[in-house]
Coordinates of C-alpha atoms and ligand atoms in Angstrom, one line a residue:
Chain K
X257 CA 0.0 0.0 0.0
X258 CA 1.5 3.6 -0.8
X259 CA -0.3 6.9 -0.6
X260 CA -1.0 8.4 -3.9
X261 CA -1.8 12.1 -4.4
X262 CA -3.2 13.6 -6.9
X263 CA -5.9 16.2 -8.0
X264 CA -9.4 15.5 -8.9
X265 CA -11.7 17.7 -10.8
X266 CA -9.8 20.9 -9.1
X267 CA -9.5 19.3 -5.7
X268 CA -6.4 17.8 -4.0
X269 CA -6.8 14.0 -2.9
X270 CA -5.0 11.4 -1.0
X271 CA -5.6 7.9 -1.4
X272 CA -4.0 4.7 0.6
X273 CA -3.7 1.8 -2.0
X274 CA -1.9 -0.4 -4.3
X275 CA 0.1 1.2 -6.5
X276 CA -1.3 -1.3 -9.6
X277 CA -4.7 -0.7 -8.8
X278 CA -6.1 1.0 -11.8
X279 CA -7.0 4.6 -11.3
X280 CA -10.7 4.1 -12.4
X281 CA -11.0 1.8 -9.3
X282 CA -9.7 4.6 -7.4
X283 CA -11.5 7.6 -8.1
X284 CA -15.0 4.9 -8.0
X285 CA -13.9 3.5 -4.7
X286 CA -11.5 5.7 -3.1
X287 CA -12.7 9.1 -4.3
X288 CA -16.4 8.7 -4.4
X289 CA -16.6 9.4 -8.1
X290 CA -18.9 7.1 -9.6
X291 CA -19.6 8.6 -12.9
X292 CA -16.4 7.0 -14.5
X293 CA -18.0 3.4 -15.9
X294 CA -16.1 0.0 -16.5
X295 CA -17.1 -1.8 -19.0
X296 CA -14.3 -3.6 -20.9
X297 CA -11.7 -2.8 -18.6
X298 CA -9.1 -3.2 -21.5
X299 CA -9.2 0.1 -24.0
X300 CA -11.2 -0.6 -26.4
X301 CA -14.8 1.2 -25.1
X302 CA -13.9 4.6 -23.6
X303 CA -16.6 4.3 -21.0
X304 CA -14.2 4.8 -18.3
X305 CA -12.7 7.9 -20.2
X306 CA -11.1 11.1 -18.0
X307 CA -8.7 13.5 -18.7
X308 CA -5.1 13.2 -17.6
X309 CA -3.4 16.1 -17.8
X310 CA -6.2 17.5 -19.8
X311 CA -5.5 14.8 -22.7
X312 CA -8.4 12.1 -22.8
X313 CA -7.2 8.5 -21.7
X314 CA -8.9 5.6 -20.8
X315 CA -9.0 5.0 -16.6
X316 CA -9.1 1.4 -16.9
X317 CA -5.5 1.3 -17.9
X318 CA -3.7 4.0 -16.0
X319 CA -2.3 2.5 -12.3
X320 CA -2.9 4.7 -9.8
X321 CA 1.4 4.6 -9.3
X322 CA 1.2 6.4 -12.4
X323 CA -1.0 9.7 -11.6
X324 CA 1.2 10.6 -8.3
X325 CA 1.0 14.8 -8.9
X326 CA -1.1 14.3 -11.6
X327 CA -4.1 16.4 -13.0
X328 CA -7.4 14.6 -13.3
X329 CA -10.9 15.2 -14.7
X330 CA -13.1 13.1 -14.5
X331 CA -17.4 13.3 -15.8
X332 CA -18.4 14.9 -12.3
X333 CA -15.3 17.7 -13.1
X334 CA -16.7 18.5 -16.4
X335 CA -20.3 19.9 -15.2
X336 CA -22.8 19.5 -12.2
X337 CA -26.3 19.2 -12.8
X338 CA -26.6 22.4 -11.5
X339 CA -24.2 23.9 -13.6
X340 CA -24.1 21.6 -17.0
X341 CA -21.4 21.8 -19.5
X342 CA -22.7 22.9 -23.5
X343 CA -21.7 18.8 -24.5
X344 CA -24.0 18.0 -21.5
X345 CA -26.8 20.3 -22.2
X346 CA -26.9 18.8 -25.5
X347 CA -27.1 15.4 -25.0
X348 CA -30.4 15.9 -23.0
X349 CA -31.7 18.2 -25.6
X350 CA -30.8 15.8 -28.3
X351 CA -31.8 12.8 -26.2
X352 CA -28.1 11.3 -27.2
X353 CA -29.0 8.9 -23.8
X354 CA -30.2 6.0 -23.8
X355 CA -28.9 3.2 -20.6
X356 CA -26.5 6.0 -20.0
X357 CA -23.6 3.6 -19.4
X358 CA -21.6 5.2 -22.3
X359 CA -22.4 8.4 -21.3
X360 CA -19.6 9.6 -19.1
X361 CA -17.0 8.7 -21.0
X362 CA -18.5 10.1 -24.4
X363 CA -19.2 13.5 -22.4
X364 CA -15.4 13.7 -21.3
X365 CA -14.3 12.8 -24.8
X366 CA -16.2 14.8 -26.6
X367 CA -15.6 18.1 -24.1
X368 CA -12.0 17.4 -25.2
X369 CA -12.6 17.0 -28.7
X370 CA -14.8 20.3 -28.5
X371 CA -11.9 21.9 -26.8
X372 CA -9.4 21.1 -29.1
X373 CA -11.5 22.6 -32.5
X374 CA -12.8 25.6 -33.2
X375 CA -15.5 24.9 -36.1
X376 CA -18.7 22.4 -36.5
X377 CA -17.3 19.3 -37.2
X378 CA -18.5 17.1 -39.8
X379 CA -20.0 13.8 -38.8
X380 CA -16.5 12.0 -40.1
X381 CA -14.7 13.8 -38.1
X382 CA -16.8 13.2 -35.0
X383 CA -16.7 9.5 -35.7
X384 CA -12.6 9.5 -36.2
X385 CA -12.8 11.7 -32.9
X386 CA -14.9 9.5 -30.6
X387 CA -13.6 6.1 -32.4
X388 CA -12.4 4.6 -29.3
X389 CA -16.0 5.1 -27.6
X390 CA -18.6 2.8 -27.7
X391 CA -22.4 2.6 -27.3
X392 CA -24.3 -0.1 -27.5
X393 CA -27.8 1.3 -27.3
X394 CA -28.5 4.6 -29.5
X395 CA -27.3 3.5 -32.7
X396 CA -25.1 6.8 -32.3
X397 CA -26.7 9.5 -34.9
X398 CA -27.8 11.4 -31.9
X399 CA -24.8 11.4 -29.9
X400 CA -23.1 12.5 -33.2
X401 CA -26.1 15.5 -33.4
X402 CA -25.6 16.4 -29.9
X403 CA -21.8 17.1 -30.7
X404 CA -23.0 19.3 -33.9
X405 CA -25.4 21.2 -31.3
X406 CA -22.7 21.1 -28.7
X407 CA -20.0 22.3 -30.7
X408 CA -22.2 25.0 -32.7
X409 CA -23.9 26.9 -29.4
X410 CA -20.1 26.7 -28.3
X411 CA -19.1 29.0 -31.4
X412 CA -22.0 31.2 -31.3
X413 CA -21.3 32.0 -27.5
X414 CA -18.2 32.6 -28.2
X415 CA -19.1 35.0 -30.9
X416 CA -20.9 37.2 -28.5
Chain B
X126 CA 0.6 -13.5 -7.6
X127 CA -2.2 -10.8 -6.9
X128 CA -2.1 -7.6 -8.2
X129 CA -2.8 -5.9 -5.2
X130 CA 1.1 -7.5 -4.0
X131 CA 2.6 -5.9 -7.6
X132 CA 4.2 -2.2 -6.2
X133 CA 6.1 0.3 -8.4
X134 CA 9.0 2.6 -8.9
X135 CA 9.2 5.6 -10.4
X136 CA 12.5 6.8 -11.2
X137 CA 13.5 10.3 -11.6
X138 CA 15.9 10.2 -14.2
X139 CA 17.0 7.4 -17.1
X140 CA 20.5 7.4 -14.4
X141 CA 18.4 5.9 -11.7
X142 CA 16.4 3.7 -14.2
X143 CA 19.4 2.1 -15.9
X144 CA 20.7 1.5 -11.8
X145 CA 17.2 -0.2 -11.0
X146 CA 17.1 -2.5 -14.0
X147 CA 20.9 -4.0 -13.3
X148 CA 20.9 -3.8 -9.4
X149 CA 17.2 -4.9 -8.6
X150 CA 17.2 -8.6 -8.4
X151 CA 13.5 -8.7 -7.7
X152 CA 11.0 -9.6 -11.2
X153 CA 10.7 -6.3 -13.2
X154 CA 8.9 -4.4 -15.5
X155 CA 9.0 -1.2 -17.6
X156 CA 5.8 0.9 -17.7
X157 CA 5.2 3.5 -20.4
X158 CA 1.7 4.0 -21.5
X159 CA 0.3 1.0 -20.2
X160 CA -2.0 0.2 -23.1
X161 CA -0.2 -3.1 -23.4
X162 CA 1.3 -3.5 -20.5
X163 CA -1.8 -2.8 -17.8
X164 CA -3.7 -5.3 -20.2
X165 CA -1.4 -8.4 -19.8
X166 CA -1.7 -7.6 -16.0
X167 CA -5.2 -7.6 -15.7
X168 CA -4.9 -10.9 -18.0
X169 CA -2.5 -12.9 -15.4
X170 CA 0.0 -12.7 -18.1
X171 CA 2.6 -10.1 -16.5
X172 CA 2.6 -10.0 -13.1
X173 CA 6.0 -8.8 -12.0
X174 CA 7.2 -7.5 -8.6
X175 CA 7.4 -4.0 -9.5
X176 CA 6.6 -1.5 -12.8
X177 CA 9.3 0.5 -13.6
X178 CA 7.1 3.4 -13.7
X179 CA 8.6 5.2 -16.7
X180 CA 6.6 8.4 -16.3
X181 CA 8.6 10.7 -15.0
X182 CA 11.8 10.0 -17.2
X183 CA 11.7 12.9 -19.4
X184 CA 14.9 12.7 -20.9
X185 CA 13.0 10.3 -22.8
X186 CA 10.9 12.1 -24.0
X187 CA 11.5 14.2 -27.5
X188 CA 11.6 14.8 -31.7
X189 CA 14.4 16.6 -32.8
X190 CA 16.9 16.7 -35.7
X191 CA 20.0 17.1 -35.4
X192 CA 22.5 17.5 -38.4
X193 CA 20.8 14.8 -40.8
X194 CA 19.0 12.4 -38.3
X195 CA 15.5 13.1 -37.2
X196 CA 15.6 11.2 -33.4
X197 CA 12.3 10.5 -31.4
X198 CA 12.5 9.6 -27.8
X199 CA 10.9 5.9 -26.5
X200 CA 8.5 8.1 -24.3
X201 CA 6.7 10.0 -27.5
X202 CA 3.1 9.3 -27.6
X203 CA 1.3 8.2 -30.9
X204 CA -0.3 11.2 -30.2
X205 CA 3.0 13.8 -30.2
X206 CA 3.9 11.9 -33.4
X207 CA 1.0 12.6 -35.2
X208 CA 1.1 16.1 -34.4
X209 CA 4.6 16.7 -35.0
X210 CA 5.4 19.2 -37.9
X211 CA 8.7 18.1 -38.2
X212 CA 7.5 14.5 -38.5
X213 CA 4.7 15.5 -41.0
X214 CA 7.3 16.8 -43.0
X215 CA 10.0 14.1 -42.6
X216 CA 8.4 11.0 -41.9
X217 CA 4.9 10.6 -43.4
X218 CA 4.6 7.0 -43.4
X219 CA 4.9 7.1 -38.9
X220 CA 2.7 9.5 -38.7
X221 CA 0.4 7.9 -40.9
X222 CA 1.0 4.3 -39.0
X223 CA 0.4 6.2 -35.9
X224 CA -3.2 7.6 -37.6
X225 CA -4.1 4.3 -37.8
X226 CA -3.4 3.2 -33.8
X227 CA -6.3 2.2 -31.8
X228 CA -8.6 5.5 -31.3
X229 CA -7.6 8.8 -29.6
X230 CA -7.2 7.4 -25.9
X231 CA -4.8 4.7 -26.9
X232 CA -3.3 7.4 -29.3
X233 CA -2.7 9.9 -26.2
X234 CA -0.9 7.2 -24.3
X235 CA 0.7 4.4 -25.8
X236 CA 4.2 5.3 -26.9
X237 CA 6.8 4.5 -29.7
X238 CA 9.1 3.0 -27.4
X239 CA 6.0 0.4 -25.7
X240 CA 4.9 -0.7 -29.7
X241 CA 8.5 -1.8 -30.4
X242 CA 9.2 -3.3 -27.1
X243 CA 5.7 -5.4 -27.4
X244 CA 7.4 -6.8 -30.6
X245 CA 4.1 -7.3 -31.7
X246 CA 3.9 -8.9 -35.3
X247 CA 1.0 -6.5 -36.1
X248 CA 2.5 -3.6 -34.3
X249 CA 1.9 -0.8 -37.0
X250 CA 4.8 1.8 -35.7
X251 CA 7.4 -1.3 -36.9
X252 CA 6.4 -1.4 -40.9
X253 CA 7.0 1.9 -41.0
X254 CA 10.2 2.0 -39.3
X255 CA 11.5 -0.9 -42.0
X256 CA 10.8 1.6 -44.3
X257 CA 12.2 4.3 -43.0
X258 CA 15.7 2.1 -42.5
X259 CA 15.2 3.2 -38.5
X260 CA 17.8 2.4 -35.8
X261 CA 17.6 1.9 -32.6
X262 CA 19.0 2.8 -29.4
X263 CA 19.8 0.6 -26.2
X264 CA 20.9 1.9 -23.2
X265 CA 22.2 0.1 -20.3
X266 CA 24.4 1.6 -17.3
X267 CA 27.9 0.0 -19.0
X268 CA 26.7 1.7 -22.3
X269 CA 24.9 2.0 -25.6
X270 CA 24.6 0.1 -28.7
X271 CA 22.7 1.2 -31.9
X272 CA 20.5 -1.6 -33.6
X273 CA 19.8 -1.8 -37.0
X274 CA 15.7 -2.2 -36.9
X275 CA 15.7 -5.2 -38.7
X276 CA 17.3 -6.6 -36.8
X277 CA 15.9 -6.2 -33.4
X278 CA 12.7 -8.0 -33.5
X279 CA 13.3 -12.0 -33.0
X280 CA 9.9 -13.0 -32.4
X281 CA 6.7 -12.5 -31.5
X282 CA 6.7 -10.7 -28.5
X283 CA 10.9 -11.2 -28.5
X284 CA 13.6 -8.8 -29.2
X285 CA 17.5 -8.5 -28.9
X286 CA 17.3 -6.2 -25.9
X287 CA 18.7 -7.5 -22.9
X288 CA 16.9 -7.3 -19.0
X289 CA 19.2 -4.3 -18.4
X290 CA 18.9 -2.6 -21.6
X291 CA 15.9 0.3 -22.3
X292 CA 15.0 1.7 -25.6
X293 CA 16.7 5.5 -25.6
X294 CA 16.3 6.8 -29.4
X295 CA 14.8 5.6 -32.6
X296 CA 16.5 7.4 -35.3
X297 CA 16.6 7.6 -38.9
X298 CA 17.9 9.8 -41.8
X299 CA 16.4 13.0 -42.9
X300 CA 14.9 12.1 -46.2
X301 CA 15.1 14.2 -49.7
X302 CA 12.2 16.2 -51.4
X303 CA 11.9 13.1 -54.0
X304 CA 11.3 10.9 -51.2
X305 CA 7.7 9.9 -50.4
X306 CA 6.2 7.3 -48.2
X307 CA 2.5 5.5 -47.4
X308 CA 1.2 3.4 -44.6
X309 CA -1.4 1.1 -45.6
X310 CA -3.8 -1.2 -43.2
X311 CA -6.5 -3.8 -43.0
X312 CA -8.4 -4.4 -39.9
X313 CA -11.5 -5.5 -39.2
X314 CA -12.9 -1.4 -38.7
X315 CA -11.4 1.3 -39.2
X316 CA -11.0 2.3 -35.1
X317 CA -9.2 0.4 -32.6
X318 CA -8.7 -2.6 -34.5
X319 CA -5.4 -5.0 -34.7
X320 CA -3.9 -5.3 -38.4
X321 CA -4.7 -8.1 -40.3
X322 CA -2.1 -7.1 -42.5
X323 CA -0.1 -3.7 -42.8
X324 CA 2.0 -2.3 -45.0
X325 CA 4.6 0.8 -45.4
X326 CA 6.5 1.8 -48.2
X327 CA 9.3 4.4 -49.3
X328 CA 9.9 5.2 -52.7
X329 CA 12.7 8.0 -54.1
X330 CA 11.1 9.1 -56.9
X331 CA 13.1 10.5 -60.2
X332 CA 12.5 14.4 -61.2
X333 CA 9.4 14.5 -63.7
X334 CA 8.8 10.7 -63.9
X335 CA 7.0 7.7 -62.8
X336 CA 10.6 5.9 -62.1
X337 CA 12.1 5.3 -58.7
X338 CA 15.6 5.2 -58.0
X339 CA 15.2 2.8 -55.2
X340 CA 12.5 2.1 -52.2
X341 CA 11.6 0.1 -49.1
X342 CA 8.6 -2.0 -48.8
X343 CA 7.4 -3.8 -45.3
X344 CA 5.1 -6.1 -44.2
X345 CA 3.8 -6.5 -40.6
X346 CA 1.3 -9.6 -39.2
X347 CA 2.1 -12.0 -42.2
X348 CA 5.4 -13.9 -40.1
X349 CA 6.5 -13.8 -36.8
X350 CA 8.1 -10.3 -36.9
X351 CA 7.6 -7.8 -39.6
X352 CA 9.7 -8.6 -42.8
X353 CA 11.4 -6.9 -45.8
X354 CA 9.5 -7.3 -49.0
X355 CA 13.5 -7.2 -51.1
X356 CA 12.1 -9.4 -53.9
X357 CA 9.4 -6.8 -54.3
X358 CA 11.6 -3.8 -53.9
X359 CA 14.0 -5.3 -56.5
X360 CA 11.5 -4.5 -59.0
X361 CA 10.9 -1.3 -58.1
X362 CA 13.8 0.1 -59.8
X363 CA 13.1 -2.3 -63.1
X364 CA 11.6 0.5 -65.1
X365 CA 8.7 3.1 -64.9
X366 CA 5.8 2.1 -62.3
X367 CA 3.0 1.1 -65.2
X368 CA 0.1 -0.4 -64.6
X369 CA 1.8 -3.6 -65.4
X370 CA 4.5 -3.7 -63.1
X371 CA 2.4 -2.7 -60.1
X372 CA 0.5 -5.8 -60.5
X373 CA 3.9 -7.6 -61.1
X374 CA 5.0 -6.5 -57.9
X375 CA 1.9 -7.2 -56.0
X376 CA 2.0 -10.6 -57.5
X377 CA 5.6 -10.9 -56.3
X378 CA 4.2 -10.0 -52.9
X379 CA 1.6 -12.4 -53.0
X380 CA 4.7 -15.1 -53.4
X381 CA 7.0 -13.3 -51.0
X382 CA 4.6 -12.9 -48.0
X383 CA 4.6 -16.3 -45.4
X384 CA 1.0 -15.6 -43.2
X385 CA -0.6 -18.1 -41.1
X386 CA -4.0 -18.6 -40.7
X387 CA -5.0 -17.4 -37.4
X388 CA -8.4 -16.1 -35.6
X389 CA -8.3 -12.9 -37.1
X390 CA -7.5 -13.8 -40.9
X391 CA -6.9 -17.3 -43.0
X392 CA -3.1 -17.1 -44.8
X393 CA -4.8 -17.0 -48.0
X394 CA -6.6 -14.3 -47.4
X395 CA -3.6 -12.2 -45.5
X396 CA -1.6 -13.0 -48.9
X397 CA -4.2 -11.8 -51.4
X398 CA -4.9 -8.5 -49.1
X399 CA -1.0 -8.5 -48.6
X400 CA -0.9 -7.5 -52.6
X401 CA -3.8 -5.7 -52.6
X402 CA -2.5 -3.5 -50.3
X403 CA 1.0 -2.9 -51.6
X404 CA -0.3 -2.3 -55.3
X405 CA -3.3 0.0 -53.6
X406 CA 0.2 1.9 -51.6
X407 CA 2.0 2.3 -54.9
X408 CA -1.1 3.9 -56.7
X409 CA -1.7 6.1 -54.5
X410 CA 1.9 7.3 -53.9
X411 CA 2.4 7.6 -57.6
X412 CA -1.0 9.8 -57.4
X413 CA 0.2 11.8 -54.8
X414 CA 3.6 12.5 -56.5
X415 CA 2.1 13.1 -59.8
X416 CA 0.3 15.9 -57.8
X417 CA 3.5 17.2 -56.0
X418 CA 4.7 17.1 -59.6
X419 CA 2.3 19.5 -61.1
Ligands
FAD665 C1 -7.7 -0.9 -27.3 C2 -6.3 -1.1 -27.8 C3 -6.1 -0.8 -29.2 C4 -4.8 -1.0 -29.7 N1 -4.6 -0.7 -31.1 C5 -3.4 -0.9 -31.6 C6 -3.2 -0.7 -33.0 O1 -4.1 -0.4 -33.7 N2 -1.9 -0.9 -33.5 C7 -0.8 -1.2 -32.7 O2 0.3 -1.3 -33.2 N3 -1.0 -1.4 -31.3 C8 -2.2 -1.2 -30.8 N4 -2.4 -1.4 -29.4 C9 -1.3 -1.8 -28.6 C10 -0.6 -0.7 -27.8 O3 -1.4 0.4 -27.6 C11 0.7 -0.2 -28.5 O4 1.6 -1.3 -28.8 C12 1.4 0.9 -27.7 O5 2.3 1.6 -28.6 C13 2.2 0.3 -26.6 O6 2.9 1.4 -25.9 P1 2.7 1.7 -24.3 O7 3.5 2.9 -24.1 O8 1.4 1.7 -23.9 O9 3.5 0.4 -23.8 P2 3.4 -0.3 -22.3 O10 2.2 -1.1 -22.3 O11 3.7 0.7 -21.3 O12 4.6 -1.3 -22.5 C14 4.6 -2.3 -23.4 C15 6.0 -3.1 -23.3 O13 7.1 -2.3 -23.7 C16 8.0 -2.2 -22.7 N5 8.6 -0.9 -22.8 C17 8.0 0.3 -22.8 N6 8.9 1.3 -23.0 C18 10.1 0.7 -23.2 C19 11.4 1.3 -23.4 N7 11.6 2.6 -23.5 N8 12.4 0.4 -23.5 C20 12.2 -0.9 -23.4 N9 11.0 -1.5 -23.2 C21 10.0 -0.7 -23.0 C22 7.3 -2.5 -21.4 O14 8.1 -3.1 -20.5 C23 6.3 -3.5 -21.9 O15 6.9 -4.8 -22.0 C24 -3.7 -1.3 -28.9 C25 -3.9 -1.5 -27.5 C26 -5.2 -1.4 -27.0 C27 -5.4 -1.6 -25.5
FES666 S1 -13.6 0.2 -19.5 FE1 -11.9 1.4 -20.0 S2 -12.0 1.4 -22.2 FE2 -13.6 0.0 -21.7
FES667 S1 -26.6 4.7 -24.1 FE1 -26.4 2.7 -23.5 S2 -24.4 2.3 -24.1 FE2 -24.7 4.2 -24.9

C-alpha cells in the first residue's frame, strides 16, 4: 500500500492503496466518483474515459502509481447538474441517452474533442474523434447530433 | 501473484532507471503508456514484482533533428507523433502508422518505445520504421549500442534487448524532397482494430517521372516479426511504375509474403490482401507524387 496524491476535478486528494490498482478503481472506490464506468476494462470502449493532464485516456488502464502529482478530470469535473457543460446540455436536448452507461466517457471525450476545435465538425470527423468510444444502445446518430449542437452553441457564444 | 502485491518505482531520471534494472534482483517491469502492459496484468499474463514506472523520465521524452538524423525519444506518444510538424514533413509514413493506432485514448498514451518493445507482429509503428531504414538505441548503465531495426525483433513478443537494456532513441535519416512514403492497413474497422495485414512503403522518386531510384517496402502480421519485401523492392527500380508492373510487384508479394492462418485472418486471405494492399500503396503514392509534380 502507498499513498498516492493527486488532483481530482480541481481538488487535492490522497488515497491509501496499491500502486497497480487501476485509477478508475480509485477515483469509483477511493474518491467517491462514480460517474467514471467499466465496462471492458481493457481500452477498447472509452466508457471509463477522464482526462489526464487535460488529454483524454482511458481510466481502466492507467495504475494509480502512475497519476502521483497528476491532473485529473473526471465526468463529475466537467459539469454539475446544477451547472451543465454545453456537450451536456446537448445530449439531453438531443436525447443522445439511452442506458446511459456510455455516457460519461463520451461527455469527457467529446468536451476534449470540443476543446481542441474551433469549427462544426462534420459527422466523419466526429466519428474519427470519438472512435475509441462505444455505445451499445443509440445507434449513435444522436450522440453525433448532440456534438453538432454542442460544438455549434459553443461558437455562437463565443461570438458574442 | 495478486495484483494488489505488484508495487512500483518511479524513477527520476534514465540514471536511476538504468541502476534499477541491473541492481534490482527482484521480477521487473518497464511501464510507459500502459496500453499493453496494464492489459497483460489484468490478464495474469505479467505480473511482476514491480513496474518500472517510466513516467517521470523525461529525458525520454523528444523529436528533434540534429544535423541529418530526425531522433524520437521511447516516451513519444502516438499522439506527439502525429502532431509533430517536423514529422509531418519528414516521416509521413509514422505519422500515418500512428493515424491508424487504436482511437484517440490509446493514441494519447501508448508510446513508440511500448509498440517496439511489445514486438508485436502486427504492431503498426514497426512497418513503418522498416521503411524508413530506422535504428535503434539501447541503453544500459555500461553503455549503448545502436541496432539496425531489422534486426531487433526475434519474435513475436521477443527482441535483442537484454533485461538491463531500455529503448533511448529511434532514429533515422532526414529524407530528400523526392522521397515519399504511405502506410497502408487492414483491420476489421477502421478504429481500434489490430492489423490483419499492414504495410509501409518508401519510394525516391526520379524528377518528372513515374521511375524510382530505389525504395523500401514492409510487411507486418504476415510472419513472426515484420519482414522486408527485397524481392518486391528489387523491381521497383526495373523501369517506370506502369500499370503492369504494379500488378507484377503485387503478384511478387503475393509469393513473398509467409501468413498463417489465425483467428483474425486465413493465410490466403492475408496474402491476397497483402498485394492488394501494396499495389493500392504504390497507386496512391504515384497519385500523390504526380500531384506534387504539377
Ligand atoms: C484498445 C487497444 C487498441 C490498440 N490498437 C493498436 C493498434 O491499432 N496498433 C498497434 O500497433 N497497437 C495497438 N495497441 C497496442 C498498444 O497500444 C501499442 O503497442 C502501444 O504503442 C504500446 O505502448 P505503451 O507505451 O502503452 O507500452 P506499455 O504497455 O507501457 O509497455 C509495453 C511493453 O514495452 C516495454 N517498454 C515500454 N517502453 C520501453 C522502453 N523505452 N524500452 C524498453 N522497453 C519498453 C514494457 O516493459 C512492456 O513490456 C492497442 C492497445 C489497446 C489496448
Ligand atoms: S472500460 Fe476502459 S476502455 Fe472500456
Ligand atoms: S446509451 Fe447505452 S451504451 Fe450508450
Amino acid at each position: 500500500m502507498k499513498t498516492i496524491d493527486f488532483c481530482v476535478n480541481g481538488k487535492n486528494v490522497s488515497v491509501i492503496c496499491s500502486p497497480a490498482k487501476t485509477l478508475l478503481d480509485v477515483l469509483r472506490e477511493d474518491a467517491g466518483l462514480t460517474g467514471s464506468k467499466e465496462c471492458c476494462g481493457k481500452g477498447e470502449c472509452g466508457s471509463c474515459t477522464v482526462l489526464l493532464n487535460d488529454v483524454p485516456v482511458c481510466s481502466c488502464l492507467v495504475l494509480a502509481g502512475q497519476v502521483e502529482g497528476e491532473r485529473v478530470v473526471t465526468v463529475e469535473g466537467i459539469g454539475t447538474k446544477q451547472a451543465m457543460d454545453p456537450v451536456q446540455q446537448a445530449f439531453v436536448d438531443e436525447g443522445a441517452t439511452q442506458c446511459g452507461y456510455c455516457t460519461p466517457g463520451l461527455i469527457v471525450a467529446s468536451r476534449a474533442y470540443l476543446t481542441s476545435i474551433g469549427h462544426v465538425p462534420g459527422l466523419d470527423e466526429i466519428k474519427r474523434a470519438l472512435g475509441g468510444n462505444l455505445c451499445r444502445c443509440t445507434g449513435y446518430t444522436k450522440i453525433l447530433q448532440a456534438v453538432q449542437t454542442a460544438a455549434a452553441r459553443q461558437l455562437s457564444s463565443r461570438e458574442l | 501473484m495478486f495484483v494488489s502485491e505488484i508495487d512500483m518505482l518511479s524513477p527520476r531520471s534514465l540514471k536511476e532507471c538504468l541502476f534499477i534494472l541491473e541492481n534490482e534482483k527482484s521480477s521487473l517491469r518497464l511501464l510507459a503508456g500502459g496500453t499493453d502492459a496494464v492489459v497483460r496484468m489484468k490478464e495474469g499474463k505479467w505480473r511482476p514484482d514491480y513496474w518500472v514506472n517510466l513516467k517521470h523520465v523525461d529525458e525520454l521524452r523528444f523529436i528533434t533533428i540534429q544535423k541529418d538524423e530526425i531522433q524520437i525519444g521511447p516516451l513519444t506518444t502516438h499522439s506527439e507523433i502525429i502532431n509533430s510538424p517536423l514529422l509531418q514533413a519528414h516521416a509521413d509514413v509514422l505519422v500515418q502508422a500512428c493515424q491508424e493506432i487504436g482511437a484517440t485514448q490509446m493514441q494519447n498514451m501508448g508510446t513508440i518505445g511500448g509498440n517496439i518493445a511489445t514486438a508485436s507482429p502486427a504492431g503498426d509503428t514497426i512497418p513503418a520504421l522498416y521503411a524508413l531504414g530506422a535504428v535503434i538505441e539501447l541503453t544500459s548503465l555500461s553503455g549503448k549500442r545502436m541496432i539496425n531495426v531489422e534486426d531487433f525483433f526475434i519474435g513475436p513478443g521477443k527482441t535483442a534487448a537484454q533485461p538491463n537494456e531500455i529503448i533511448s532513441k529511434i532514429a533515422f535519416n532526414v529524407r530528400g524532397k523526392n522521397d515519399i512514403g504511405i502506410f497502408q492497413k487492414l483491420g476489421p474497422r477502421k478504429a481500434q482494430s489490430i492489423s490483419i495485414v499492414n504495410a509501409a512503403v518508401t519510394l525516391s522518386m526520379k524528377q518528372g517521372t513515374k521511375e524510382c531510384t530505389g525504395g523500401r517496402i514492409a510487411f507486418g502480421s504476415v510472419g513472426p516479426t515484420v519482414i522486408r519485401a527485397k524481392k518486391c523492392e528489387a523491381m521497383l527500380t526495373l523501369g517506370p511504375l506502369t500499370d503492369e508492373m504494379i500488378a507484377n510487384i503485387g503478384r511478387v508479394a503475393w509469393k513473398e509474403v509467409m501468413p498463417i492462418s489465425d483467428i483474425r485472418a486465413s493465410a490466403s486471405y492475408r496474402r491476397d490482401m497483402a498485394s492488394a494492399l501494396l499495389e493500392r500503396g504504390l497507386y496512391r503514392l504515384l497519385k500523390r507524387w504526380a500531384e506534387h509534380e504539377e
